[in-house]
Short mmCIF file of C-alpha atoms in Angstrom, two decimals:
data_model
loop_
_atom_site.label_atom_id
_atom_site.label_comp_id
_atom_site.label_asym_id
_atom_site.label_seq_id
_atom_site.Cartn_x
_atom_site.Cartn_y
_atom_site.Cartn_z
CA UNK A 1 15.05 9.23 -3.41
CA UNK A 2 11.50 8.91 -4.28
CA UNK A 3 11.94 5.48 -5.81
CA UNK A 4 13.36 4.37 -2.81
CA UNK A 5 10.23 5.45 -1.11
CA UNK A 6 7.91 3.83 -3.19
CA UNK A 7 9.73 0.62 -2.71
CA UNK A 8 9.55 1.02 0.96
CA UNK A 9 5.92 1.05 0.57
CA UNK A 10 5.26 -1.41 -2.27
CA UNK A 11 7.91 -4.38 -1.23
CA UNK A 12 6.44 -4.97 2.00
CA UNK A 13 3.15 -4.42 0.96
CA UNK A 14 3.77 -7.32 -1.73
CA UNK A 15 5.02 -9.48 1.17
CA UNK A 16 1.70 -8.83 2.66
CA UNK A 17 -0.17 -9.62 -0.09
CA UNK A 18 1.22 -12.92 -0.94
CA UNK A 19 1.01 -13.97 2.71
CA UNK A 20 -2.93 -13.20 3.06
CA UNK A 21 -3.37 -14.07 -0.65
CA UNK A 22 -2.14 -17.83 0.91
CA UNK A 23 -4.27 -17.47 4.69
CA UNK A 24 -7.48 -16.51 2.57
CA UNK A 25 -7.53 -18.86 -0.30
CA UNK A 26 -5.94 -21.80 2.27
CA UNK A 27 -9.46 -21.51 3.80
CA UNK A 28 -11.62 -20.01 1.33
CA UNK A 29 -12.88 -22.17 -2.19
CA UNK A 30 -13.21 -18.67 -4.92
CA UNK A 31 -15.90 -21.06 -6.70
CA UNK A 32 -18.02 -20.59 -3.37
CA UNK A 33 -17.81 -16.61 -3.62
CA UNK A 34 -20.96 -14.79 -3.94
CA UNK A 35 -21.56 -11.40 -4.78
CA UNK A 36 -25.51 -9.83 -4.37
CA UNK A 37 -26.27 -13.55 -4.12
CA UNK A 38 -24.94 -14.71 -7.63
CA UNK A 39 -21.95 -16.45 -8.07
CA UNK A 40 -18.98 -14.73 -9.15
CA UNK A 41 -18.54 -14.94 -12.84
CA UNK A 42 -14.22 -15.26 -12.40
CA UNK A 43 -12.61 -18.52 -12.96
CA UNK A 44 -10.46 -19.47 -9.59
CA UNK A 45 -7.34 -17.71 -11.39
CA UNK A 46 -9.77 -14.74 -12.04
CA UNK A 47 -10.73 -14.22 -8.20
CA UNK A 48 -7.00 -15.23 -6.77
CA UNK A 49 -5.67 -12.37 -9.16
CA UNK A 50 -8.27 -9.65 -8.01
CA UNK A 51 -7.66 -10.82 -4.24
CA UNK A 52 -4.16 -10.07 -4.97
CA UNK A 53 -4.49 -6.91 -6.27
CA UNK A 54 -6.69 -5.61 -3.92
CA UNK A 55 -5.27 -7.05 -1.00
CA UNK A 56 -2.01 -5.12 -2.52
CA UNK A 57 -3.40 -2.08 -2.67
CA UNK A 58 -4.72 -2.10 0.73
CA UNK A 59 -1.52 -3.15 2.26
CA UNK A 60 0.29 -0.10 0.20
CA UNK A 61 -1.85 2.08 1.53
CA UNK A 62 -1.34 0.90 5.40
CA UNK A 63 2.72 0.68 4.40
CA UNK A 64 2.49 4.60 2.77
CA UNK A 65 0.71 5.70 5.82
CA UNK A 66 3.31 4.24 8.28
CA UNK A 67 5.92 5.82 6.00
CA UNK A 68 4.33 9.25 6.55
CA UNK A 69 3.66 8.92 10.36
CA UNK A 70 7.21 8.06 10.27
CA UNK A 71 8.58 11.25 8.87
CA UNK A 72 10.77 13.70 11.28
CA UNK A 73 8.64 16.36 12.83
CA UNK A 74 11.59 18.69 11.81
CA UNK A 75 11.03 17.36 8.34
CA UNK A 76 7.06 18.53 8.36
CA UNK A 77 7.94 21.77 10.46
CA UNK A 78 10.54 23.05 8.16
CA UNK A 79 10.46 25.91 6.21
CA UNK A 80 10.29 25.47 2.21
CA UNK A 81 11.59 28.74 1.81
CA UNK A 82 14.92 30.35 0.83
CA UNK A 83 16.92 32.00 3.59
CA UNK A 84 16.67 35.36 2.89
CA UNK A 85 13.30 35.06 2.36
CA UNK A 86 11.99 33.51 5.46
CA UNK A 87 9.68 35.31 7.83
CA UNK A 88 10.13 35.49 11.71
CA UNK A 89 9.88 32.12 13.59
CA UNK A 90 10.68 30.16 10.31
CA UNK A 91 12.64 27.26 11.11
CA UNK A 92 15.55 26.00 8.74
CA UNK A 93 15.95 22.82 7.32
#
């Protein structure tokens, strides 16, 4: 089940990537990047493949938290224990 869940969250997050990895770098040169007003010392390969990565990264983290705003509030609510251990106003699973 969890790997299910993680590929809910990474797939379209990948999808994501690639598509701003293309908008960005479709307007943006990386040899014109500056960073504290030096030039970036990454060849254009260099700053497409830390763009990707971080634009991944961000876009897993927006997927996971639509995944967990997404759960069932009967899901959060639920009660972790046992039956016959459950106090008062416990509800089931």
């Amino acid at each position: 089940m969890w790997t299910q869940k993680i590929m809910w969250i990474a797939w379209p997050a990948f999808i994501a990537a690639c598509a701003l990895e293309l908008l960005v770098f479709a307007v943006v040169d990386p040899q014109s990047l500056h960073w504290s007003g030096q030039p970036l010392g990454l060849s254009r390969q260099g700053v497409y493949t830390v763009a990707f990565f971080a634009f991944w990264a961000v876009s897993m983290v927006s997927s996971a938290l639509t995944a967990l705003l997404g759960v069932p509030a009967s899901e959060v609510n639920a009660c972790p224990m046992a039956p016959g251990e459950r106090p008062d106003g416990c509800p089931q699973r």
